[in-house]
Coordinates of C-alpha atoms in Angstrom, one line a residue:
M6 CA 9.2 -18.0 -24.3
K7 CA 11.5 -17.9 -21.2
F8 CA 12.8 -14.5 -20.1
S9 CA 16.4 -15.7 -20.8
D10 CA 15.4 -16.1 -24.5
Y11 CA 14.2 -12.5 -24.8
T12 CA 16.6 -10.8 -27.2
Y13 CA 18.4 -7.6 -26.2
V14 CA 19.7 -5.5 -29.1
R15 CA 21.0 -2.0 -28.6
P16 CA 18.8 0.3 -30.7
D17 CA 20.6 2.0 -33.6
Y18 CA 20.0 5.6 -32.7
E19 CA 21.1 7.2 -35.9
A20 CA 18.9 4.9 -38.0
L21 CA 15.9 5.4 -35.8
K22 CA 16.5 9.2 -35.8
Q23 CA 16.2 9.2 -39.6
E24 CA 13.2 6.9 -39.6
M25 CA 11.4 8.9 -36.9
A26 CA 12.1 12.2 -38.6
A27 CA 10.6 10.8 -41.9
L28 CA 7.5 9.4 -40.2
T29 CA 6.9 12.5 -38.1
A30 CA 7.1 14.6 -41.3
D31 CA 4.7 12.3 -43.0
L32 CA 2.3 12.5 -40.1
A33 CA 2.4 16.3 -40.2
A34 CA 1.6 16.1 -44.0
A35 CA -1.1 13.4 -43.7
T36 CA -4.2 14.3 -45.7
S37 CA -6.5 11.6 -44.2
A38 CA -7.3 10.0 -40.9
D39 CA -6.4 6.5 -42.3
A40 CA -3.0 7.7 -43.4
A41 CA -2.4 9.4 -40.1
L42 CA -3.4 6.3 -38.2
A43 CA -1.1 4.1 -40.2
I44 CA 1.8 6.3 -39.4
V45 CA 0.9 6.5 -35.7
K46 CA 0.9 2.7 -35.6
Q47 CA 4.4 2.6 -37.1
I48 CA 5.7 5.1 -34.6
T49 CA 4.0 3.3 -31.7
A50 CA 5.8 0.0 -32.7
I51 CA 9.1 1.8 -32.8
N52 CA 8.5 3.4 -29.4
G53 CA 7.5 0.0 -28.0
N54 CA 10.7 -1.6 -29.3
I55 CA 12.9 1.1 -27.8
D56 CA 11.0 0.7 -24.5
T57 CA 11.5 -3.1 -24.7
Q58 CA 15.2 -2.8 -25.1
A59 CA 15.5 -0.3 -22.4
N60 CA 13.7 -2.6 -20.0
L61 CA 15.7 -5.6 -20.9
W62 CA 18.9 -3.7 -20.3
S63 CA 17.5 -2.3 -17.0
I64 CA 16.3 -5.6 -15.7
R65 CA 19.5 -7.5 -16.5
H66 CA 21.7 -4.7 -15.2
S67 CA 19.8 -4.7 -11.9
I68 CA 20.0 -8.5 -11.5
D69 CA 23.8 -8.4 -11.7
M70 CA 25.4 -5.0 -11.5
N71 CA 28.8 -6.7 -11.9
D72 CA 27.9 -7.8 -15.4
D73 CA 30.4 -6.1 -17.7
F74 CA 28.2 -6.2 -20.8
Y75 CA 25.2 -4.5 -19.2
N76 CA 27.5 -2.1 -17.3
E77 CA 28.7 -0.9 -20.7
E78 CA 25.1 -0.7 -21.9
T79 CA 24.3 1.5 -18.9
K80 CA 26.6 4.1 -20.3
F81 CA 24.7 4.0 -23.6
W82 CA 21.3 4.4 -22.0
N83 CA 22.4 7.1 -19.7
E84 CA 23.5 9.1 -22.8
Y85 CA 20.9 8.1 -25.3
S86 CA 17.6 7.9 -23.2
P87 CA 17.2 11.7 -23.5
L88 CA 17.9 11.5 -27.2
F89 CA 15.2 8.9 -27.7
D90 CA 12.9 11.1 -25.6
E91 CA 13.7 13.9 -28.1
L92 CA 12.6 11.8 -31.0
M93 CA 9.3 11.0 -29.3
T94 CA 8.8 14.6 -28.2
N95 CA 9.0 15.7 -31.8
Y96 CA 6.3 13.1 -32.6
Y97 CA 4.1 14.3 -29.7
R98 CA 4.4 17.9 -31.0
V99 CA 2.9 16.8 -34.3
V100 CA 0.3 14.3 -33.0
V101 CA -1.3 16.6 -30.5
D102 CA -1.9 19.2 -33.2
S103 CA -3.1 16.7 -35.8
P104 CA -6.3 17.6 -37.5
F105 CA -7.2 13.9 -37.1
R106 CA -6.8 13.8 -33.4
K107 CA -10.4 12.9 -32.9
E108 CA -10.2 10.0 -35.3
L109 CA -6.9 8.8 -33.7
G110 CA -8.8 8.5 -30.4
D111 CA -9.9 5.0 -31.3
F112 CA -6.2 3.9 -31.1
L113 CA -4.8 6.5 -28.7
P114 CA -6.7 7.1 -25.5
E115 CA -7.3 10.7 -24.3
T116 CA -4.8 10.3 -21.6
F117 CA -2.1 9.7 -24.3
F118 CA -2.7 13.2 -25.5
M119 CA -2.6 14.6 -21.9
L120 CA 0.7 12.8 -21.3
A121 CA 2.1 14.0 -24.6
E122 CA 1.2 17.6 -23.8
N123 CA 2.9 17.3 -20.4
K124 CA 6.0 15.8 -22.1
L125 CA 6.2 18.8 -24.4
K126 CA 6.3 21.0 -21.4
T127 CA 8.9 19.0 -19.4
F128 CA 11.3 18.2 -22.2
S129 CA 13.6 20.4 -24.3
S130 CA 16.5 19.5 -26.6
E131 CA 18.4 22.3 -24.8
A132 CA 18.2 20.3 -21.6
I133 CA 19.5 17.0 -23.0
P134 CA 22.9 17.3 -21.4
L135 CA 21.2 17.9 -18.1
F136 CA 19.1 14.8 -18.4
Q137 CA 22.2 12.8 -19.3
K138 CA 24.0 14.1 -16.2
E139 CA 20.9 13.2 -14.1
N140 CA 21.0 9.7 -15.4
Q141 CA 24.6 9.3 -14.6
L142 CA 24.2 10.6 -11.1
V143 CA 21.3 8.2 -10.4
D144 CA 23.4 5.3 -11.6
R145 CA 26.2 6.4 -9.2
Y146 CA 23.6 6.2 -6.4
N147 CA 22.4 2.8 -7.5
N148 CA 26.0 1.5 -7.5
L149 CA 26.6 2.9 -4.0
M150 CA 23.7 0.9 -2.8
A151 CA 24.2 -2.3 -4.8
T152 CA 27.9 -2.7 -4.2
A153 CA 27.6 -2.3 -0.4
R154 CA 29.5 -5.0 1.5
L155 CA 28.9 -5.1 5.2
D156 CA 31.0 -7.1 7.6
F157 CA 28.8 -8.4 10.4
R158 CA 29.9 -11.0 12.9
G159 CA 32.5 -12.6 10.6
E160 CA 30.3 -12.8 7.5
T161 CA 29.8 -10.3 4.6
Y162 CA 26.3 -9.2 3.6
N163 CA 24.7 -6.7 1.2
L164 CA 22.1 -4.2 2.5
S165 CA 19.1 -6.4 1.6
Q166 CA 20.6 -9.4 3.5
M167 CA 20.9 -7.4 6.7
G168 CA 17.1 -7.3 7.1
P169 CA 16.7 -10.4 9.3
F170 CA 19.3 -9.1 11.8
N171 CA 17.4 -5.9 12.2
Q172 CA 14.4 -8.0 13.3
S173 CA 16.4 -10.1 15.8
T174 CA 14.7 -10.8 19.2
D175 CA 18.1 -10.1 20.8
R176 CA 18.4 -6.4 21.4
D177 CA 22.2 -6.3 21.2
T178 CA 22.0 -8.0 17.7
R179 CA 19.4 -5.4 16.5
K180 CA 21.6 -2.5 17.7
E181 CA 24.7 -4.0 16.2
A182 CA 23.0 -4.7 12.9
S183 CA 21.6 -1.2 12.8
D184 CA 24.9 0.3 13.6
T185 CA 26.6 -1.7 10.9
V186 CA 24.1 -0.5 8.3
T187 CA 24.3 3.1 9.4
G188 CA 28.1 2.8 9.5
Y189 CA 28.1 2.1 5.7
F190 CA 26.2 5.3 5.1
V191 CA 28.5 7.2 7.4
E192 CA 31.6 5.8 5.6
H193 CA 30.2 6.9 2.3
E194 CA 28.5 10.1 3.5
A195 CA 30.5 12.4 1.4
A196 CA 29.6 10.3 -1.7
F197 CA 25.9 10.3 -1.0
D198 CA 26.0 14.0 -0.3
D199 CA 27.9 14.8 -3.5
V200 CA 25.5 12.7 -5.6
Y201 CA 22.4 14.3 -4.2
D202 CA 23.8 17.8 -4.2
Q203 CA 24.6 17.5 -7.9
L204 CA 21.1 16.0 -8.5
V205 CA 19.3 18.9 -6.8
K206 CA 21.3 21.4 -8.8
V207 CA 20.9 19.7 -12.2
R208 CA 17.2 19.2 -11.6
H209 CA 16.8 22.8 -10.6
E210 CA 18.6 23.8 -13.8
I211 CA 16.3 21.5 -15.8
A212 CA 13.3 23.2 -14.4
T213 CA 14.5 26.7 -15.0
T214 CA 15.7 25.9 -18.5
L215 CA 12.2 24.7 -19.3
G216 CA 10.6 27.9 -17.9
F217 CA 9.4 26.6 -14.5
K218 CA 9.8 28.5 -11.2
D219 CA 11.4 25.5 -9.5
Y220 CA 11.7 21.8 -9.7
V221 CA 8.6 21.3 -7.6
E222 CA 6.5 23.0 -10.3
Y223 CA 8.3 21.0 -12.9
G224 CA 8.0 17.8 -10.9
Y225 CA 4.2 18.0 -10.7
K226 CA 4.0 18.3 -14.4
M227 CA 6.5 15.5 -14.9
M228 CA 4.5 13.2 -12.6
N229 CA 1.4 13.9 -14.7
R230 CA -0.7 15.1 -11.8
F231 CA -3.8 15.9 -13.8
D232 CA -6.3 16.0 -10.9
Y233 CA -4.5 17.7 -8.1
N234 CA -1.9 20.3 -7.2
R235 CA 0.8 21.1 -4.6
D236 CA -1.7 23.0 -2.4
M237 CA -4.0 19.9 -2.3
V238 CA -1.0 17.8 -1.4
K239 CA 0.0 20.2 1.4
T240 CA -3.5 20.0 2.9
Y241 CA -3.4 16.2 2.6
R242 CA 0.0 16.1 4.4
E243 CA -1.5 18.2 7.2
E244 CA -4.4 15.8 7.5
I245 CA -2.0 12.9 7.8
L246 CA -0.1 14.8 10.5
K247 CA -3.3 15.5 12.5
L248 CA -5.1 12.2 12.1
V249 CA -2.4 9.5 11.6
V250 CA 0.5 10.5 13.9
P251 CA -1.6 10.1 17.1
I252 CA -2.7 6.6 16.0
V253 CA 0.9 5.6 15.2
N254 CA 2.1 6.9 18.5
G255 CA -0.4 4.7 20.2
L256 CA 0.7 1.7 18.2
R257 CA 4.3 2.3 19.1
D258 CA 3.4 2.4 22.8
R259 CA 1.7 -1.0 22.4
Q260 CA 4.8 -2.3 20.6
A261 CA 7.1 -1.2 23.4
K262 CA 5.0 -3.1 25.9
R263 CA 4.9 -6.2 23.6
I264 CA 8.7 -6.4 23.2
Q265 CA 9.2 -5.3 26.8
V266 CA 11.5 -2.4 26.4
P267 CA 11.2 0.7 28.6
E268 CA 11.7 3.0 25.6
L269 CA 11.6 2.2 21.9
K270 CA 15.0 3.1 20.3
H271 CA 15.4 3.4 16.5
Y272 CA 16.8 -0.2 16.3
D273 CA 13.7 -1.6 18.1
L274 CA 11.1 -0.3 15.6
V275 CA 11.4 -3.3 13.2
L276 CA 10.9 -5.9 15.9
E277 CA 7.2 -6.2 16.7
Y278 CA 7.0 -9.3 18.9
L279 CA 9.2 -10.6 21.7
N280 CA 9.1 -14.1 20.2
G281 CA 10.0 -12.7 16.8
N282 CA 8.2 -11.2 13.8
A283 CA 6.1 -13.4 11.6
T284 CA 8.3 -15.0 9.0
P285 CA 7.4 -16.9 5.8
Q286 CA 7.6 -20.7 6.3
G287 CA 9.6 -22.3 3.5
R288 CA 12.2 -21.6 0.9
P289 CA 11.5 -19.2 -2.0
E290 CA 10.6 -22.0 -4.4
H291 CA 8.0 -23.2 -2.0
L292 CA 6.6 -19.7 -1.5
V293 CA 6.2 -19.3 -5.2
K294 CA 4.2 -22.6 -5.4
E295 CA 2.0 -21.4 -2.6
A296 CA 1.5 -18.1 -4.4
Q297 CA 0.4 -20.0 -7.5
K298 CA -2.1 -21.9 -5.4
M299 CA -3.3 -18.6 -3.9
Y300 CA -3.8 -16.9 -7.2
H301 CA -5.7 -19.8 -8.7
E302 CA -8.1 -19.7 -5.8
L303 CA -8.4 -15.9 -5.8
S304 CA -9.8 -15.8 -9.4
P305 CA -9.5 -17.5 -12.8
E306 CA -7.8 -14.3 -14.0
T307 CA -5.1 -14.2 -11.4
G308 CA -4.5 -17.9 -11.8
E309 CA -3.9 -17.5 -15.5
F310 CA -1.7 -14.5 -14.9
F311 CA 0.6 -16.1 -12.3
D312 CA 1.0 -19.3 -14.3
Y313 CA 2.3 -17.1 -17.1
M314 CA 4.8 -15.4 -14.8
V315 CA 6.1 -18.7 -13.5
E316 CA 6.2 -20.6 -16.8
N317 CA 8.1 -17.8 -18.5
D318 CA 10.6 -17.2 -15.6
L319 CA 9.4 -13.6 -15.1
L320 CA 10.2 -13.6 -11.4
D321 CA 13.7 -12.8 -10.0
L322 CA 13.2 -12.9 -6.3
I323 CA 16.2 -13.9 -4.3
A324 CA 18.8 -11.5 -2.9
K325 CA 22.3 -12.3 -4.1
D326 CA 25.7 -10.7 -4.6
G327 CA 25.8 -7.9 -7.1
K328 CA 22.1 -7.6 -7.3
D329 CA 20.5 -4.1 -7.0
T330 CA 18.5 -3.4 -3.9
G331 CA 14.7 -3.0 -3.6
G332 CA 11.9 -4.5 -5.7
Y333 CA 9.9 -3.4 -8.7
C334 CA 7.6 -4.6 -11.5
T335 CA 8.2 -3.5 -15.1
Y336 CA 6.6 -4.4 -18.5
I337 CA 8.4 -5.7 -21.6
Y338 CA 6.3 -4.3 -24.4
D339 CA 7.3 -6.4 -27.4
Y340 CA 6.8 -9.6 -25.4
K341 CA 3.7 -8.4 -23.6
S342 CA 5.2 -9.6 -20.4
P343 CA 5.4 -8.1 -16.9
F344 CA 8.5 -8.8 -14.9
I345 CA 8.9 -8.9 -11.1
F346 CA 12.2 -8.1 -9.3
A347 CA 12.7 -8.5 -5.6
N348 CA 15.3 -9.3 -2.9
F349 CA 13.9 -12.1 -0.6
N350 CA 15.7 -12.2 2.7
G351 CA 13.5 -14.4 4.9
T352 CA 11.3 -11.7 6.4
S353 CA 7.6 -11.0 6.0
A354 CA 8.7 -8.3 3.5
D355 CA 9.2 -11.1 1.1
I356 CA 5.5 -11.8 0.9
D357 CA 4.6 -8.1 1.0
V358 CA 6.8 -7.4 -2.1
L359 CA 5.6 -10.5 -3.9
T360 CA 1.9 -9.6 -3.5
H361 CA 2.6 -5.9 -4.1
E362 CA 4.6 -6.3 -7.3
A363 CA 2.1 -9.0 -8.4
G364 CA -0.6 -6.3 -8.1
H365 CA 1.4 -4.1 -10.5
A366 CA 2.0 -7.1 -12.8
F367 CA -1.6 -8.2 -12.8
Q368 CA -2.8 -4.7 -13.7
V369 CA -0.4 -4.4 -16.7
Y370 CA -1.1 -8.0 -17.8
N371 CA -4.7 -6.9 -18.0
S372 CA -3.8 -3.7 -19.8
R373 CA -1.9 -5.4 -22.7
W374 CA -4.8 -4.5 -25.0
I375 CA -3.7 -0.8 -24.9
A376 CA -1.5 -0.2 -27.9
A377 CA 0.3 3.0 -26.8
P378 CA 3.2 2.2 -24.4
E379 CA 2.6 5.5 -22.7
A380 CA -0.9 4.5 -21.6
I381 CA -0.5 0.9 -20.6
W382 CA 0.4 2.0 -17.0
P383 CA -1.7 4.6 -15.3
T384 CA 0.0 7.5 -13.5
Y385 CA 2.0 6.4 -10.4
E386 CA -0.5 7.1 -7.7
S387 CA -3.0 5.0 -9.6
C388 CA -0.5 2.2 -10.2
E389 CA 0.0 1.9 -6.5
I390 CA -3.7 1.3 -5.9
H391 CA -3.4 -2.0 -7.7
S392 CA -0.3 -3.1 -5.9
M393 CA -1.3 -2.1 -2.3
S394 CA -4.8 -3.4 -2.7
M395 CA -3.5 -6.8 -3.8
E396 CA -1.5 -7.0 -0.6
F397 CA -4.8 -6.8 1.3
M398 CA -7.0 -8.9 -1.1
T399 CA -4.7 -11.8 -0.6
W400 CA -5.1 -11.8 3.2
P401 CA -7.3 -14.9 3.3
W402 CA -4.4 -16.9 1.9
M403 CA -1.7 -15.6 4.2
D404 CA -1.8 -18.8 6.3
L405 CA -0.2 -20.5 3.3
Y406 CA 3.0 -18.6 4.1
F407 CA 2.8 -17.8 7.8
K408 CA 1.0 -20.9 9.2
E409 CA 0.3 -20.4 12.9
Q410 CA 1.9 -16.9 12.7
V411 CA -0.8 -15.6 10.4
D412 CA -2.6 -13.4 13.0
K413 CA 0.7 -11.9 14.0
Y414 CA 1.4 -11.1 10.3
K415 CA -2.0 -9.5 9.7
F416 CA -1.7 -7.3 12.8
S417 CA 1.8 -6.2 11.6
H418 CA 0.8 -5.7 8.0
L419 CA -2.2 -3.4 8.8
S420 CA -0.1 -1.5 11.4
A421 CA 2.6 -1.1 8.8
A422 CA 0.2 0.6 6.5
L423 CA -0.5 3.2 9.1
F424 CA 3.1 3.5 10.1
F425 CA 3.9 4.2 6.5
L426 CA 1.6 7.1 5.9
P427 CA 3.5 9.7 8.1
Y428 CA 6.8 8.4 6.7
G429 CA 5.6 8.7 3.1
V430 CA 4.4 12.3 3.5
L431 CA 7.7 13.1 5.3
V432 CA 9.6 12.0 2.2
D433 CA 7.4 14.2 0.1
H434 CA 7.6 17.2 2.4
F435 CA 11.4 16.9 2.5
Q436 CA 11.6 17.0 -1.3
H437 CA 9.4 20.1 -1.4
E438 CA 11.7 21.8 1.0
V439 CA 14.8 20.7 -0.9
Y440 CA 13.7 21.7 -4.3
E441 CA 12.1 25.0 -3.1
H442 CA 15.6 25.8 -1.7
P443 CA 18.1 24.3 -4.1
E444 CA 20.8 26.5 -2.5
M445 CA 20.8 24.4 0.7
T446 CA 24.0 22.8 1.7
P447 CA 24.2 19.0 2.5
A448 CA 24.3 19.8 6.2
E449 CA 21.2 22.0 5.9
R450 CA 19.4 19.2 4.0
K451 CA 20.2 16.8 6.8
A452 CA 19.0 19.2 9.4
T453 CA 15.8 19.7 7.4
W454 CA 15.2 16.0 7.2
R455 CA 15.6 15.6 11.0
R456 CA 13.3 18.6 11.7
L457 CA 10.6 17.1 9.6
E458 CA 11.3 13.6 10.9
K459 CA 10.6 14.8 14.5
M460 CA 7.3 16.3 13.3
Y461 CA 6.0 13.3 11.4
L462 CA 7.8 10.4 13.3
P463 CA 8.1 11.6 16.9
S464 CA 8.5 8.0 18.1
K465 CA 11.9 7.7 16.4
D466 CA 14.5 7.9 19.1
Y467 CA 18.0 8.3 17.7
S468 CA 19.6 9.1 21.0
E469 CA 22.1 6.2 20.6
S470 CA 23.1 7.2 17.0
E471 CA 24.8 10.5 16.4
A472 CA 24.7 10.0 12.6
L473 CA 20.9 9.3 12.4
D474 CA 20.2 12.1 14.8
R475 CA 21.8 14.6 12.5
G476 CA 19.6 13.4 9.7
I477 CA 21.2 10.8 7.3
F478 CA 18.4 8.2 7.3
W479 CA 17.0 9.4 4.0
Y480 CA 20.2 8.2 2.1
R481 CA 18.6 4.7 2.0
Q482 CA 15.4 5.9 0.4
G483 CA 16.2 5.4 -3.3
H484 CA 13.1 7.3 -4.5
I485 CA 14.5 10.5 -3.2
F486 CA 17.5 10.1 -5.5
A487 CA 16.0 8.3 -8.5
S488 CA 12.3 9.1 -8.6
P489 CA 11.7 12.6 -7.2
F490 CA 8.1 13.3 -6.0
Y491 CA 7.1 9.7 -6.5
Y492 CA 6.7 8.9 -2.8
I493 CA 3.5 10.8 -2.0
D494 CA 1.8 8.5 -4.6
Y495 CA 2.3 5.5 -2.3
T496 CA 0.5 7.2 0.5
L497 CA -2.4 8.3 -1.7
A498 CA -2.7 4.8 -2.9
Q499 CA -2.4 3.4 0.6
V500 CA -5.5 5.3 1.6
C501 CA -7.3 3.9 -1.4
A502 CA -6.0 0.4 -0.7
L503 CA -7.2 0.6 2.9
Q504 CA -10.7 1.1 1.6
F505 CA -10.3 -2.1 -0.5
W506 CA -9.1 -3.8 2.7
K507 CA -12.3 -2.7 4.5
R508 CA -14.5 -3.7 1.7
T509 CA -13.0 -7.2 1.3
Q510 CA -11.8 -8.1 4.8
V511 CA -14.3 -6.3 7.0
D512 CA -17.5 -5.7 5.0
H513 CA -17.1 -8.8 2.7
D514 CA -18.3 -6.7 -0.2
E515 CA -18.7 -9.1 -3.1
T516 CA -18.5 -6.3 -5.6
A517 CA -15.0 -5.2 -4.6
W518 CA -13.2 -7.7 -6.8
E519 CA -15.3 -6.6 -9.8
D520 CA -14.3 -3.0 -9.1
Y521 CA -10.6 -4.0 -8.8
M522 CA -10.7 -5.9 -12.1
R523 CA -12.3 -2.9 -13.8
I524 CA -9.5 -0.6 -12.8
C525 CA -6.8 -3.2 -13.8
K526 CA -8.3 -3.4 -17.3
M527 CA -8.5 0.4 -17.6
G528 CA -4.7 0.7 -17.3
G529 CA -3.6 4.2 -18.1
T530 CA -6.7 5.2 -20.1
A531 CA -8.1 7.3 -17.1
T532 CA -6.7 9.8 -14.6
F533 CA -6.2 9.2 -10.9
L534 CA -9.6 10.5 -9.7
Q535 CA -11.4 8.8 -12.6
I536 CA -9.8 5.5 -11.6
V537 CA -10.8 6.1 -7.9
E538 CA -14.4 6.7 -9.0
A539 CA -14.4 3.6 -11.2
A540 CA -13.1 1.6 -8.2
G541 CA -16.0 2.7 -6.1
I542 CA -13.8 4.3 -3.4
Q543 CA -13.4 7.8 -2.1
S544 CA -10.6 10.2 -3.1
P545 CA -7.9 10.8 -0.5
F546 CA -8.6 14.5 -1.1
Q547 CA -12.3 14.1 -0.4
E548 CA -13.3 15.6 3.0
G549 CA -14.0 12.9 5.5
A550 CA -12.5 10.0 3.4
L551 CA -9.3 9.8 5.4
E552 CA -11.0 9.9 8.8
A553 CA -13.5 7.1 7.9
T554 CA -10.7 4.8 6.5
L555 CA -8.4 5.4 9.4
T556 CA -11.1 4.8 12.0
A557 CA -11.9 1.4 10.4
A558 CA -8.3 0.3 10.5
A559 CA -7.7 1.6 14.0
D560 CA -10.9 -0.1 15.3
W561 CA -9.7 -3.4 13.8
L562 CA -6.3 -3.1 15.5
N563 CA -7.8 -2.0 18.8
A564 CA -10.0 -5.1 18.8
I565 CA -6.9 -7.4 18.8
D566 CA -5.2 -8.4 22.0
D567 CA -1.7 -8.0 20.6
S568 CA -0.2 -9.2 23.9
K569 CA -1.2 -12.7 23.0
L570 CA 0.3 -12.7 19.5

């Protein structure tokens, strides 16, 4: 079935409320394991359908944020998502205390119960108006980003479409493009500040309403961090600062020489080669065909998966007017279908996002056997292992996209993984500071960002941009607004993915693919550190793991004469 034929029907909340109340009461009164299991299966199907409809709305809304029908549906979901959460939370309260919990374990994995227990701690009916307000504020942010119209050299572009100009080999063009993008954020600075200020305050109130000290404490529980805590993350950030920043500074020095500028300015950072960055060769339709060839050659499993995605129109890849920014993968439960959303703009990021989101989609495609919607995906840091590792495992096929520029692409791609680590922990550190001090003013938040930015990204020179120098770059990082505390997960996964890079591209370890397949099939039935162990890699928190991984990547890059790329 094509994605266009997937049926969206707004759930009838009042009818579902009655049905869920009756089923939950029946579950509490169940006198046998068989009776309890039958009820759990009914509730799981209801939850799966609600999740399906929420995803169909979200996908179609993000594809065209000018669509009047789905704009109206957005109001419904902003209001009713917390109410559906309430129905499920009432169920979780009963199922975790069920005398038949052990017997239910054949249908519901142990992680389901762990997730349910965390949900009970992070949700309260009393906080529903706060959750509704949070949803509305996030939608305001998304609209600010999606409806941006930037006039540049006589044409109008959205934020995604400005990407190629930021990579121009002409320095004046890069600067003008950067100024144009920054100008949009300056023009709407008061709006971004207002949205975030309200988000911080409402999230702090959510946390205190639920009995937490602050939103950081709440956030760790909400993110289902079963294996680690904020102290371990703090130590990890310090390790990134100590070990990665010097490597990045060295790579930036090499970049300045390659593109022949006396000093790298902020608008130079995206251009990596004087003759231009590596760019995909061919139109999006051609790139998808090459991806199909690649995935058939990578493994029978990936070939079958990607055919399914193409045949059912489960890829929406091209940037267009009214489309939301960014890229994502989601899963439509009732149709057992992943869906990939992206904004191709003719840069190498098109291939990065395709392989990255395909990693997510391949994992969830292999996890369709898991009945509980809550456990099909693992927790976020584990999800990102699949996606970031897929970026590296497909390296042998990058010549399909980049032709004679493939070496240039690989050097940039591996460098980008290292560039990302300090930025990723910067975003996390910033959020800790913000939510530990919710009384900060917008100006103080910007000053905090800039202070931390100088610490983690000392090579960013904003001397020619007053606005960026006072700390507004973070406006464009959607996770800060929509997915608080998510960003550190990317960095933890990056360290894991770099180990898969080493195993597949350097060591040629034939067992690596088997390990990768194993964790894809596990889905969310294991915790982060359990998944890391099953993958045959070291935890980012394990002493020495970070240093060994970084050394391998730095050695590979140092062996390349990048002046010839």
